[in-house]
mmCIF file of C-alpha atoms in Angstrom:
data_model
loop_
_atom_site.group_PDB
_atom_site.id
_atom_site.type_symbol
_atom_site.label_atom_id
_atom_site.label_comp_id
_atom_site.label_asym_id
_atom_site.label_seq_id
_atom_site.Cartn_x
_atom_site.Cartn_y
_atom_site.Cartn_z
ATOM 1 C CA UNK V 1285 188.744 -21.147 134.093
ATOM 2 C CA UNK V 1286 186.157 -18.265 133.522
ATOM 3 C CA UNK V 1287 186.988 -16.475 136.913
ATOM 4 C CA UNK V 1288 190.663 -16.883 136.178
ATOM 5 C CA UNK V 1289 189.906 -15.075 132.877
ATOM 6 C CA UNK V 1290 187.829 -12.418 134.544
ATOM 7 C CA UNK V 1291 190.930 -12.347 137.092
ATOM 8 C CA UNK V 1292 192.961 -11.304 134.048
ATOM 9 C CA UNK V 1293 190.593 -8.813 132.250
ATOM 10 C CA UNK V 1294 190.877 -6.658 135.608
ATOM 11 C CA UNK V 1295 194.132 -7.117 135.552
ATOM 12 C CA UNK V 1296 194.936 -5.391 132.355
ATOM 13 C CA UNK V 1297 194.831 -2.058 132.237
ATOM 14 C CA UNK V 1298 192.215 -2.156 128.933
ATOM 15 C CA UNK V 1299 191.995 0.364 126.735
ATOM 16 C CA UNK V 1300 189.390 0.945 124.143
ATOM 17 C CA UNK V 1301 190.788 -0.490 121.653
ATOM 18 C CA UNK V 1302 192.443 -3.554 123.617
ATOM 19 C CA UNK V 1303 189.270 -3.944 125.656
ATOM 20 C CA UNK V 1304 187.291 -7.037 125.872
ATOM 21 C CA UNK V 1305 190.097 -8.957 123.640
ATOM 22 C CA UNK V 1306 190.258 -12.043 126.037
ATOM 23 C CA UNK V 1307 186.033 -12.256 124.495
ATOM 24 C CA UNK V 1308 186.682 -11.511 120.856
ATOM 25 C CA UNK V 1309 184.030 -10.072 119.026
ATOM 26 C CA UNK V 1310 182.588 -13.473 118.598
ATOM 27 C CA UNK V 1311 178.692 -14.169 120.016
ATOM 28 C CA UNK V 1312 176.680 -17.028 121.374
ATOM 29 C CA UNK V 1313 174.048 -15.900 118.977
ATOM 30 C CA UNK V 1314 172.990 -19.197 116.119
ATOM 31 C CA UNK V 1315 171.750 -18.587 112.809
ATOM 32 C CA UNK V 1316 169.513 -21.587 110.592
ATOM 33 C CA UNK V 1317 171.577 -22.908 108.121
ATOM 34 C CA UNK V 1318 170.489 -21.328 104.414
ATOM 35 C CA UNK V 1319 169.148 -18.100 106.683
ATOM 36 C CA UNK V 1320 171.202 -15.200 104.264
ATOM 37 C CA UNK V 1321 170.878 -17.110 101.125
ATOM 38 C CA UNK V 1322 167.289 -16.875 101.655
ATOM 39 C CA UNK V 1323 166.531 -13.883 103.165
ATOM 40 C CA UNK V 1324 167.393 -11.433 100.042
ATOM 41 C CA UNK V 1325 164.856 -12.902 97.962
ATOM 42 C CA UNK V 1326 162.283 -12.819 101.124
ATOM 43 C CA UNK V 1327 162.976 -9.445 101.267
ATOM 44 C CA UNK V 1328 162.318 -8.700 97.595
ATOM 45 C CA UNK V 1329 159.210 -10.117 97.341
ATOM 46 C CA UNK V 1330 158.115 -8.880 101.037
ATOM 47 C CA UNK V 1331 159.021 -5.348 99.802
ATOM 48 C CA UNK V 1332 157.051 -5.475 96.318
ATOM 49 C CA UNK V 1333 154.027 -7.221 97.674
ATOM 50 C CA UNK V 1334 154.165 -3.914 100.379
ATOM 51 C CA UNK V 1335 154.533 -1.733 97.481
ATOM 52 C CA UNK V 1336 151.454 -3.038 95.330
ATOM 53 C CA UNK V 1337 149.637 -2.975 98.346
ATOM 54 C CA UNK V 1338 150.693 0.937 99.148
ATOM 55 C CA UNK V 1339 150.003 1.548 95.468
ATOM 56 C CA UNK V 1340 146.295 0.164 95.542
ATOM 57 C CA UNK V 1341 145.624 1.422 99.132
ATOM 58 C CA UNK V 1342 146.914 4.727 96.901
ATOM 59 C CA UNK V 1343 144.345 3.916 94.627
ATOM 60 C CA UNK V 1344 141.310 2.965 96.927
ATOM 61 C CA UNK V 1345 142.505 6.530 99.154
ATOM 62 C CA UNK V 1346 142.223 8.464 95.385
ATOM 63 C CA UNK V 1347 138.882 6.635 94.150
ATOM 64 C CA UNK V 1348 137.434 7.234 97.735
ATOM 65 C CA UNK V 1349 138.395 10.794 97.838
ATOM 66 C CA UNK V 1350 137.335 11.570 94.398
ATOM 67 C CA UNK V 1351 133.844 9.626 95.595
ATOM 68 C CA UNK V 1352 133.295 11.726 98.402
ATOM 69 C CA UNK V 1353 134.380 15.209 96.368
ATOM 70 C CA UNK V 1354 131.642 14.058 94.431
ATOM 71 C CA UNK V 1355 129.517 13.526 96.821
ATOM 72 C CA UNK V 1356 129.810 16.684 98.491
ATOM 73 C CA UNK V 1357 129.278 18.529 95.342
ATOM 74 C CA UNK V 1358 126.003 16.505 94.779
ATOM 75 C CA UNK V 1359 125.072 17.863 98.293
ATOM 76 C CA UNK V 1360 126.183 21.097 97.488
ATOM 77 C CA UNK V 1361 124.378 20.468 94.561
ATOM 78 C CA UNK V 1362 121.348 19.777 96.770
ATOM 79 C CA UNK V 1363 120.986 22.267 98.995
ATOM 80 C CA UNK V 1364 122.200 25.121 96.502
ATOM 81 C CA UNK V 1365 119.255 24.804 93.677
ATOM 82 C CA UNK V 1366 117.105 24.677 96.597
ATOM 83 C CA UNK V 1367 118.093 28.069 97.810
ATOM 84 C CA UNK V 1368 117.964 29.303 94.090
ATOM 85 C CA UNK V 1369 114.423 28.066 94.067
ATOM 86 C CA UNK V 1370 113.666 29.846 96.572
ATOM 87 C CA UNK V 1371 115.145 33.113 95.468
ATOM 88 C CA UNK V 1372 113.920 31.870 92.168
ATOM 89 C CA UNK V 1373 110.476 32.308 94.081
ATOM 90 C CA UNK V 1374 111.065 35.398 95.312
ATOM 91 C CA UNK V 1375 111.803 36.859 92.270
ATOM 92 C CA UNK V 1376 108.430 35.149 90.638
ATOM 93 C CA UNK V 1377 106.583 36.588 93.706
ATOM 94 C CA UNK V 1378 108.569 39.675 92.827
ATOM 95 C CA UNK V 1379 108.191 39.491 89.239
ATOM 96 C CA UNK V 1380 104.264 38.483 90.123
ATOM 97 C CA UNK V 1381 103.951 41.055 92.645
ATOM 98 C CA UNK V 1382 105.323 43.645 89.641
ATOM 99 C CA UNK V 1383 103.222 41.824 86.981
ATOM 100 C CA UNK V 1384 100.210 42.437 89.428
ATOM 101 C CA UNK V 1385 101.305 46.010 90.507
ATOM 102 C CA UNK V 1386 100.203 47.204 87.062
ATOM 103 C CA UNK V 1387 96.791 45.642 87.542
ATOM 104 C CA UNK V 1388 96.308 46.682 90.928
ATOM 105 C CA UNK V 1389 97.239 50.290 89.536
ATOM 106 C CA UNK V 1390 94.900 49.372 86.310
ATOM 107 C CA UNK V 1391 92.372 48.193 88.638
ATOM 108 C CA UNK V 1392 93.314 51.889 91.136
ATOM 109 C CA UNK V 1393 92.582 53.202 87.315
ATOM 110 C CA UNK V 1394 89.875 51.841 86.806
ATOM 111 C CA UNK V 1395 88.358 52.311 89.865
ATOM 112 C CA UNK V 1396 89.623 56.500 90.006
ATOM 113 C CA UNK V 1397 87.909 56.299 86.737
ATOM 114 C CA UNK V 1398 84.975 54.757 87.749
ATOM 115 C CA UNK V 1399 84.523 57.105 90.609
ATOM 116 C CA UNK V 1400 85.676 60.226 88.528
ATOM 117 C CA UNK V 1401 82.823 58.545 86.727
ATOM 118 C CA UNK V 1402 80.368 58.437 89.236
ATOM 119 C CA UNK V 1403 81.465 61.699 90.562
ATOM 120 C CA UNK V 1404 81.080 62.813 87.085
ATOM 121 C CA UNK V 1405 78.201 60.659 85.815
ATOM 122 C CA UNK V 1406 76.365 61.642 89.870
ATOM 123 C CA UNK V 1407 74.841 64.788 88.827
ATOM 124 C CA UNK V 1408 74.127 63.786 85.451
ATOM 125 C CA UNK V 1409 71.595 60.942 86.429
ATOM 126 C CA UNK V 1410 69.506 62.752 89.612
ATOM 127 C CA UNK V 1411 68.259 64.258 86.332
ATOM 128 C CA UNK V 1412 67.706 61.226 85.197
ATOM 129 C CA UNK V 1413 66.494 59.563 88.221
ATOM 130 C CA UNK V 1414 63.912 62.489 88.305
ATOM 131 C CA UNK V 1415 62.829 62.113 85.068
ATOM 132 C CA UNK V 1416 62.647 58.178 85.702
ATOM 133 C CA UNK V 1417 60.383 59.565 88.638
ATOM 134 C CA UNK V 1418 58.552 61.746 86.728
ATOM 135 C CA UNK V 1419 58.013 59.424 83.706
ATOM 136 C CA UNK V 1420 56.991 56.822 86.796
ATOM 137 C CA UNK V 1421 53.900 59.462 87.965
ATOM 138 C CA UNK V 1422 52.788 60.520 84.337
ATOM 139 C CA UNK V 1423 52.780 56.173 83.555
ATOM 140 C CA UNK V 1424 50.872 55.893 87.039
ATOM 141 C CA UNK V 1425 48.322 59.265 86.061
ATOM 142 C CA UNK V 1426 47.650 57.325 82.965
ATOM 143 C CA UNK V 1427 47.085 54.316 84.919
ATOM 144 C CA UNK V 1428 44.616 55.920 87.227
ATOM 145 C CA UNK V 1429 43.084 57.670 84.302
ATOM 146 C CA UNK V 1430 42.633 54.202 82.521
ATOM 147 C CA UNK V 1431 41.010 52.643 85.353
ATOM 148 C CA UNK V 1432 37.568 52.264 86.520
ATOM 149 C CA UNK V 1433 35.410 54.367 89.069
ATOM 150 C CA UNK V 1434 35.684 50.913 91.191
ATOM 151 C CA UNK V 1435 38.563 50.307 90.747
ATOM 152 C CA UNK V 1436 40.108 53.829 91.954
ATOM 153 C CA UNK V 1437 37.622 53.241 94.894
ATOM 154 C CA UNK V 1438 39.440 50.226 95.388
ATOM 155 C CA UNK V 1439 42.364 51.519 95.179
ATOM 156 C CA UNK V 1440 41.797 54.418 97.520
ATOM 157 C CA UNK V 1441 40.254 51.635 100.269
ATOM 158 C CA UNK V 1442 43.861 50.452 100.190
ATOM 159 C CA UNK V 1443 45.549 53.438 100.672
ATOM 160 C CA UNK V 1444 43.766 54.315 103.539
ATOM 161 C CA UNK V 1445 43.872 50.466 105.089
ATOM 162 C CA UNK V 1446 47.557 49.504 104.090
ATOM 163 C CA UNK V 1447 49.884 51.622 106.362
ATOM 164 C CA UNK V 1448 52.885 51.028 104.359
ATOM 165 C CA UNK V 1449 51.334 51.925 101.678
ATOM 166 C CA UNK V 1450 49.954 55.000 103.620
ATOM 167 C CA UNK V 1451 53.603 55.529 105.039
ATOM 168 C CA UNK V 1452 55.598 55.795 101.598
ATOM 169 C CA UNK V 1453 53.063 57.922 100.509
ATOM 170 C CA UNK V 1454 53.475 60.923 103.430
ATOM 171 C CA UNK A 393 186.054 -2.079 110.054
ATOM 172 C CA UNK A 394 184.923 -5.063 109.099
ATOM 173 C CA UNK A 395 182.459 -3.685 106.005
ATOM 174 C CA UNK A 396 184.251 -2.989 102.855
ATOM 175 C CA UNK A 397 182.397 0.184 102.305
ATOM 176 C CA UNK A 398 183.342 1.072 99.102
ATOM 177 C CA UNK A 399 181.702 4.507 98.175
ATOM 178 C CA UNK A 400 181.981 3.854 94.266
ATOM 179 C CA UNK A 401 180.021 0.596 94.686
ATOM 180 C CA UNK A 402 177.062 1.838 96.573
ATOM 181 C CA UNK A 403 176.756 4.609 94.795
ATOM 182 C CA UNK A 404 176.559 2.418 91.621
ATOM 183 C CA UNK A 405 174.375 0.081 93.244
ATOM 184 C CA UNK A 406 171.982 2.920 94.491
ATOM 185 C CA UNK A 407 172.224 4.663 90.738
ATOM 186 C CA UNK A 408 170.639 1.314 90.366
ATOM 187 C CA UNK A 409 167.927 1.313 93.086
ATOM 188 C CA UNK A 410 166.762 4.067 91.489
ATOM 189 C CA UNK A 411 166.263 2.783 87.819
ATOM 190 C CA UNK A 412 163.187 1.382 88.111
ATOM 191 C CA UNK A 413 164.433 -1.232 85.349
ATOM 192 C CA UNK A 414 167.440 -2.345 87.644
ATOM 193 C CA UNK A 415 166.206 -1.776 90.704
ATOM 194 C CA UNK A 416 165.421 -4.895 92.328
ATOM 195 C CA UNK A 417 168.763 -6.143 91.055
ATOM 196 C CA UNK A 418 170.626 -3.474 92.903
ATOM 197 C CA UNK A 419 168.369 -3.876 95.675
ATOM 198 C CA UNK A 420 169.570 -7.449 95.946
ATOM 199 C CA UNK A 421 173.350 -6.423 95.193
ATOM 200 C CA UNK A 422 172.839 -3.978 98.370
ATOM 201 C CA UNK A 423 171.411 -6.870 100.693
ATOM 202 C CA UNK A 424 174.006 -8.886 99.829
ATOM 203 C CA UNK A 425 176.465 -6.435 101.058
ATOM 204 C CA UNK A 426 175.064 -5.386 103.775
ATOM 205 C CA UNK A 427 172.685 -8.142 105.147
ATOM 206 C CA UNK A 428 174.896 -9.781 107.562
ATOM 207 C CA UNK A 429 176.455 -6.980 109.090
ATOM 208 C CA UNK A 430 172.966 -5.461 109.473
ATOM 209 C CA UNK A 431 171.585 -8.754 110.751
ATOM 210 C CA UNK A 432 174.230 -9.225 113.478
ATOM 211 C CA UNK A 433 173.632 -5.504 114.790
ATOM 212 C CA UNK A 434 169.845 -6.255 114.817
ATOM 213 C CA UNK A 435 170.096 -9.506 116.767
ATOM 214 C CA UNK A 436 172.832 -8.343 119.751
ATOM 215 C CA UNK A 437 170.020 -6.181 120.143
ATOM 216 C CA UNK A 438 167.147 -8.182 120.086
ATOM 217 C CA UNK A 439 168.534 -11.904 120.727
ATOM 218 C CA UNK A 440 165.479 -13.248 119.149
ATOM 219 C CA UNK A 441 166.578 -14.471 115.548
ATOM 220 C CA UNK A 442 162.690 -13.790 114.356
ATOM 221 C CA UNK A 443 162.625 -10.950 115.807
ATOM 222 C CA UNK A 444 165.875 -10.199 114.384
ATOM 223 C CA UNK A 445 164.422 -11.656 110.791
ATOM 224 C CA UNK A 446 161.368 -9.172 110.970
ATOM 225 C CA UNK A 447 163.241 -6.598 111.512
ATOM 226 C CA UNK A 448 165.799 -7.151 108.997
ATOM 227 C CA UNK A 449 163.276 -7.435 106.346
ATOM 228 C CA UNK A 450 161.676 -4.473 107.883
ATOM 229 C CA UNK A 451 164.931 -2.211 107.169
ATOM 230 C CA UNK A 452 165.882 -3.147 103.585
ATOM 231 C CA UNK A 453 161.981 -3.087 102.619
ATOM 232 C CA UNK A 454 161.905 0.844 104.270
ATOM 233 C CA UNK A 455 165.280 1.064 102.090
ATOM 234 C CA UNK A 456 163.228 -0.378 98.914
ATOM 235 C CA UNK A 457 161.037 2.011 99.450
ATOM 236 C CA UNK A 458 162.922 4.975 100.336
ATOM 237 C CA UNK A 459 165.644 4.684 98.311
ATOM 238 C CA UNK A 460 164.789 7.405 95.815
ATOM 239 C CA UNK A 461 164.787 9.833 98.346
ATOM 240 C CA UNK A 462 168.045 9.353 99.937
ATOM 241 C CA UNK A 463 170.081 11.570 98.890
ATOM 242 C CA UNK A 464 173.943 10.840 100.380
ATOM 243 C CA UNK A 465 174.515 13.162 102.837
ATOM 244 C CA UNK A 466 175.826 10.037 104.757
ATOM 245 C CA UNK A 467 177.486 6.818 104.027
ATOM 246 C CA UNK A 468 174.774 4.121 103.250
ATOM 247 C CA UNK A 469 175.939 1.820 105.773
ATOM 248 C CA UNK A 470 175.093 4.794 108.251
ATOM 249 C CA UNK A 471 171.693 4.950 106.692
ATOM 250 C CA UNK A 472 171.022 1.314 106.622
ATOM 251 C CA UNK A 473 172.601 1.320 110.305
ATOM 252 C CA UNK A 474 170.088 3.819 111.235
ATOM 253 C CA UNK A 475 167.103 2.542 109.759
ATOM 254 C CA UNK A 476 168.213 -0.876 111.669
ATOM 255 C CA UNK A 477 168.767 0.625 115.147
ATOM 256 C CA UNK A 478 165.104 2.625 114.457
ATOM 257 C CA UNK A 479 163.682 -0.507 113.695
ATOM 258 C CA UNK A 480 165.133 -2.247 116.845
ATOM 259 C CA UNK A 481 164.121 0.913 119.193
ATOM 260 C CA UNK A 482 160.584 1.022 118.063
ATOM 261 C CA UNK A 483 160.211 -3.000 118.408
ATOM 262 C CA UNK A 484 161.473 -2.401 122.014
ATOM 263 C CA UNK A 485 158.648 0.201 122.290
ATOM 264 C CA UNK A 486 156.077 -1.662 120.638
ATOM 265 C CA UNK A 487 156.340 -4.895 122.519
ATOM 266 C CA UNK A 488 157.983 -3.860 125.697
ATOM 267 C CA UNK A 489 160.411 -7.197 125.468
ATOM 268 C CA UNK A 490 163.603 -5.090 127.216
ATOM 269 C CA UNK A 491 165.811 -8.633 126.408
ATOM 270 C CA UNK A 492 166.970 -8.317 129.760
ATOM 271 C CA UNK A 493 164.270 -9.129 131.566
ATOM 272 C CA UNK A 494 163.090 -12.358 129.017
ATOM 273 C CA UNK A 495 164.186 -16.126 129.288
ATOM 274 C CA UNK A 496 165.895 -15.759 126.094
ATOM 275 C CA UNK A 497 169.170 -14.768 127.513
ATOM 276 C CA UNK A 498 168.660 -18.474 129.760
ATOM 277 C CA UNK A 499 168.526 -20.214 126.243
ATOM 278 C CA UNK A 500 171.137 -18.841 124.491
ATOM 279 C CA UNK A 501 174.072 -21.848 125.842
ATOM 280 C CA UNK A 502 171.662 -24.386 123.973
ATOM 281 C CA UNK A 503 171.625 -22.315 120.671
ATOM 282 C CA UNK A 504 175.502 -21.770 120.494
ATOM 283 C CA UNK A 505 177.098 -24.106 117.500
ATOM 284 C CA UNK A 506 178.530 -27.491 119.074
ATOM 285 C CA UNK A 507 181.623 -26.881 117.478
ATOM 286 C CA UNK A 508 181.975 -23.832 120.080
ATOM 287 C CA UNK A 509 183.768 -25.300 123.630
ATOM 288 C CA UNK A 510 182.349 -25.062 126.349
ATOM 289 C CA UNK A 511 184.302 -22.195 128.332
ATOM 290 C CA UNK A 512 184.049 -20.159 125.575
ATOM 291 C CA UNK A 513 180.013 -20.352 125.500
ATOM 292 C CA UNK A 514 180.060 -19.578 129.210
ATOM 293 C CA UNK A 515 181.945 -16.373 128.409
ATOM 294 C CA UNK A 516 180.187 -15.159 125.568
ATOM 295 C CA UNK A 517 176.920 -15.758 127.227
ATOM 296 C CA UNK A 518 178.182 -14.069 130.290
ATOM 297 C CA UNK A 519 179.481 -11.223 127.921
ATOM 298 C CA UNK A 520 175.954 -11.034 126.243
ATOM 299 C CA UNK A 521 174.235 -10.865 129.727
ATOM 300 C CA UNK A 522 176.402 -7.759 130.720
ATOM 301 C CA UNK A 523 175.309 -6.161 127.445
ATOM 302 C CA UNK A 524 172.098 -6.696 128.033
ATOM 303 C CA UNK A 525 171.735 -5.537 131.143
ATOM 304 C CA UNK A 526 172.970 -2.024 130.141
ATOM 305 C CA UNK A 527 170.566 1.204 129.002
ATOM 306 C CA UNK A 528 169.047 1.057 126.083
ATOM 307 C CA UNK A 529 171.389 3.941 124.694
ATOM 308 C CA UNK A 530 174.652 2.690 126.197
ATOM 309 C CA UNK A 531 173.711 -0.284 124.736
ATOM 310 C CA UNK A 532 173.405 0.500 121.273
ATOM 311 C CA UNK A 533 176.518 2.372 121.521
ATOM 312 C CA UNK A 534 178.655 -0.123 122.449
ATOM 313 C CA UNK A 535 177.747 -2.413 120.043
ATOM 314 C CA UNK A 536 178.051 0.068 117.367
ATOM 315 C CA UNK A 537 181.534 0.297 118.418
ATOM 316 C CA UNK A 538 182.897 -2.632 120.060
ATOM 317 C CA UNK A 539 181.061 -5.261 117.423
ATOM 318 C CA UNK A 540 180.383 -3.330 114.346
ATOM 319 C CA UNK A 541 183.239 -1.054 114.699
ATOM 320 C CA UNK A 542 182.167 2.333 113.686
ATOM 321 C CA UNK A 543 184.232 5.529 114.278
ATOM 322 C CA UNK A 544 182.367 8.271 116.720
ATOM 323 C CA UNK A 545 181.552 10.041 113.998
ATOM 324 C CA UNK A 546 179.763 7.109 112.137
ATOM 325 C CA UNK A 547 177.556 6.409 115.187
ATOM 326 C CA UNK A 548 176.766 10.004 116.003
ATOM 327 C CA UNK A 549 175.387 9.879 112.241
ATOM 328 C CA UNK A 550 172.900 6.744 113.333
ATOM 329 C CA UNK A 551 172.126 7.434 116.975
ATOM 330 C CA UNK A 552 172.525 11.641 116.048
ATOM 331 C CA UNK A 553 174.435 12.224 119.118
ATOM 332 C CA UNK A 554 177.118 14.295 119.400
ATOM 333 C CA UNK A 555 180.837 12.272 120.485
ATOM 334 C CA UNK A 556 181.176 13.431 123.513
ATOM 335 C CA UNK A 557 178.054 11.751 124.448
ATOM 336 C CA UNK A 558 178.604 9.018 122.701
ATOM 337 C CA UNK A 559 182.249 8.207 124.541
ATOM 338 C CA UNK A 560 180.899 8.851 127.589
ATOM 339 C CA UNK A 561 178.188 5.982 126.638
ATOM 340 C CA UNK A 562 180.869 3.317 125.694
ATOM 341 C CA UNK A 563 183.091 4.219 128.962
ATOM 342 C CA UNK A 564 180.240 3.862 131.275
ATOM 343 C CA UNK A 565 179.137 1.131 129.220
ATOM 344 C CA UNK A 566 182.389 -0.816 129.591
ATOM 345 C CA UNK A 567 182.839 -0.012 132.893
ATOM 346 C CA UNK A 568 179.267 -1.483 133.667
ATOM 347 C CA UNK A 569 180.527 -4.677 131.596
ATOM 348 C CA UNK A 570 183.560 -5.081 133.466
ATOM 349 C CA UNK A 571 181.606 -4.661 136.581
ATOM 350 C CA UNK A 572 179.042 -7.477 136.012
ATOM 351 C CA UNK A 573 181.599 -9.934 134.950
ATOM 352 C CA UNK A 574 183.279 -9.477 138.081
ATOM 353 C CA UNK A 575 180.337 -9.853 140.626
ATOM 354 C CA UNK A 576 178.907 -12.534 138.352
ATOM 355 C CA UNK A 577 182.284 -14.692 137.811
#
């Protein structure tokens, strides 16, 4: 029966729209009984559980990107005070270094002063030193003219014994 | 054809789709339209009723959720038609089932209806085998046109081929068909 129906379908000369009618459009496929009835509302509720799903996996995406934006600014956050510190330091260490400058020049002051002082105040006290000396050998003549006849024999034993003191003297 | 594509309705129901108030009513309006025609192209590709069920579900829930953006430059039966045959290509690429090749073609006598006779099973399996055994492309072509009927034009809009191509598909196609029910009569 089938290979008499092949037979036939070479036979004909088909065309496309004649083609295949000894078949039919009919297949061997079966469906479950209540399949379509079904399926539509399947289908709804498939579709808007997917769609709450895409809208909280939306959500999760959004919370986790905002999260991580603010994350990154906290790190940015992090490392940029740091470097401002740091500049911040500079500046102190500047702003020291300036705060100290007029010191150090005070102190370059001070000292030019001291030694325009010196240089100034140099001459001024050999004068003084002399007379220092000089009011030393008029206290030490009225020393030696307060003491004893022993006691400047004494005293001139020693100079001749002590050779330090024999040194200073020459 | 055998849809009743009628361009005022689907417009109306897709006006409706896109109300967020009415849209799972239109949705469902639009599945009952079009779920059996879609189903039937699905499963001559698949065989598998599951698979064909997935994938159905798969297609109107894209359509759910791309609705909004469709914006008629085609019929919606060639959208929907599309979306299906997508659907179907990237199953094929995702679990590498090529129907050919499976058992499922061996079971398909026991699943026809008993109200079916017997010779008539024997073709339409043997029918079904020859189908299967074509290209992927060739395939999809000539059940687009020999099943669900679509003009050149309709099927260049879901396979976007031009019709040249696509007749060249169906002949060698058909010729292929005719072929295998000869050497396997």
């Amino acid at each position: 029966m089938l290979k008499q129906k092949i037979s036939k379908l070479k036979q004909i000369n088909m065309n496309e729209n004649n083609e295949f009618q000894e078949i039919g459009k009919n297949t061997p496929y079966k469906v479950p009984a209540g399949f379509f009835e079904q399926v539509s509302e399947k289908t709804v509720l498939k579709a808007k559980q997917r769609e709450l799903r895409r809208r909280r996996k939306l959500v999760l995406l959004r919370n986790v990107s905002v999260a991580a934006s603010l994350a990154a600014v906290f790190l940015l956050g992090y490392f940029i005070p740091d470097t401002d510190i740091k500049v911040e330091s500079k500046q102190t260490v500047i702003t020291n270094q300036s705060a100290e400058r007029p010191i150090i020049q005070n102190t370059e002051i001070t000292k030019q002063t001291t030694v325009t002082e010196i240089g100034k105040t140099v001459p001024e006290k050999v004068p003084d030193r002399t007379i220092a000396v000089e009011t030393n050998s008029e206290e030490i003549d009225d020393v030696l003219a307060d003491l004893s006849d022993d006691e400047l024999l004494q005293l001139a034993a020693m100079f001749t014994t002590d050779p330090i003191v024999s040194e200073s003297a020459q | 054809m055998t849809l009743l594509m009628n361009e005022t309705a689907d417009a109306y129901i897709f006006s409706m789709i896109k109300n967020p108030a009415t849209k799972d009513k239109g949705f469902l309006q639009l599945m009952d339209i079009y779920k059996e025609p879609i189903y039937w192209h699905i499963r001559r590709l698949v065989v598998s009723h599951e698979d064909a069920e997935d994938i159905l579900q798969e297609t109107f829930i894209q359509v759910y959720r791309f609705a909004g953006s469709f914006k008629g430059e085609s019929e919606i039966y060639t959208w929907l038609y599309r979306i299906a045959t997508n659907e179907c290509i990237s199953h094929f690429r995702k679990s590498k089932k090529w129907v050919r090749n499976s058992g499922s073609i061996e079971k398909m006598p026991g699943e026809l209806s008993e109200t079916d006779s017997e010779n008539s099973d024997s073709i339409l399996v043997k029918f079904q085998q020859a189908i299967l055994q074509l290209p992927e492309k060739q395939r999809i072509v000539f059940n687009l046109r020999y099943y669900d009927e679509l003009s050149y034009e309709e099927i260049g809009q879901v396979l976007n081929s031009s019709i040249n191509t696509l007749k060249t598909n169906y002949h060698y196609a058909s010729e292929k068909i005719k072929k295998y029910l000869i050497d396997h009569a």
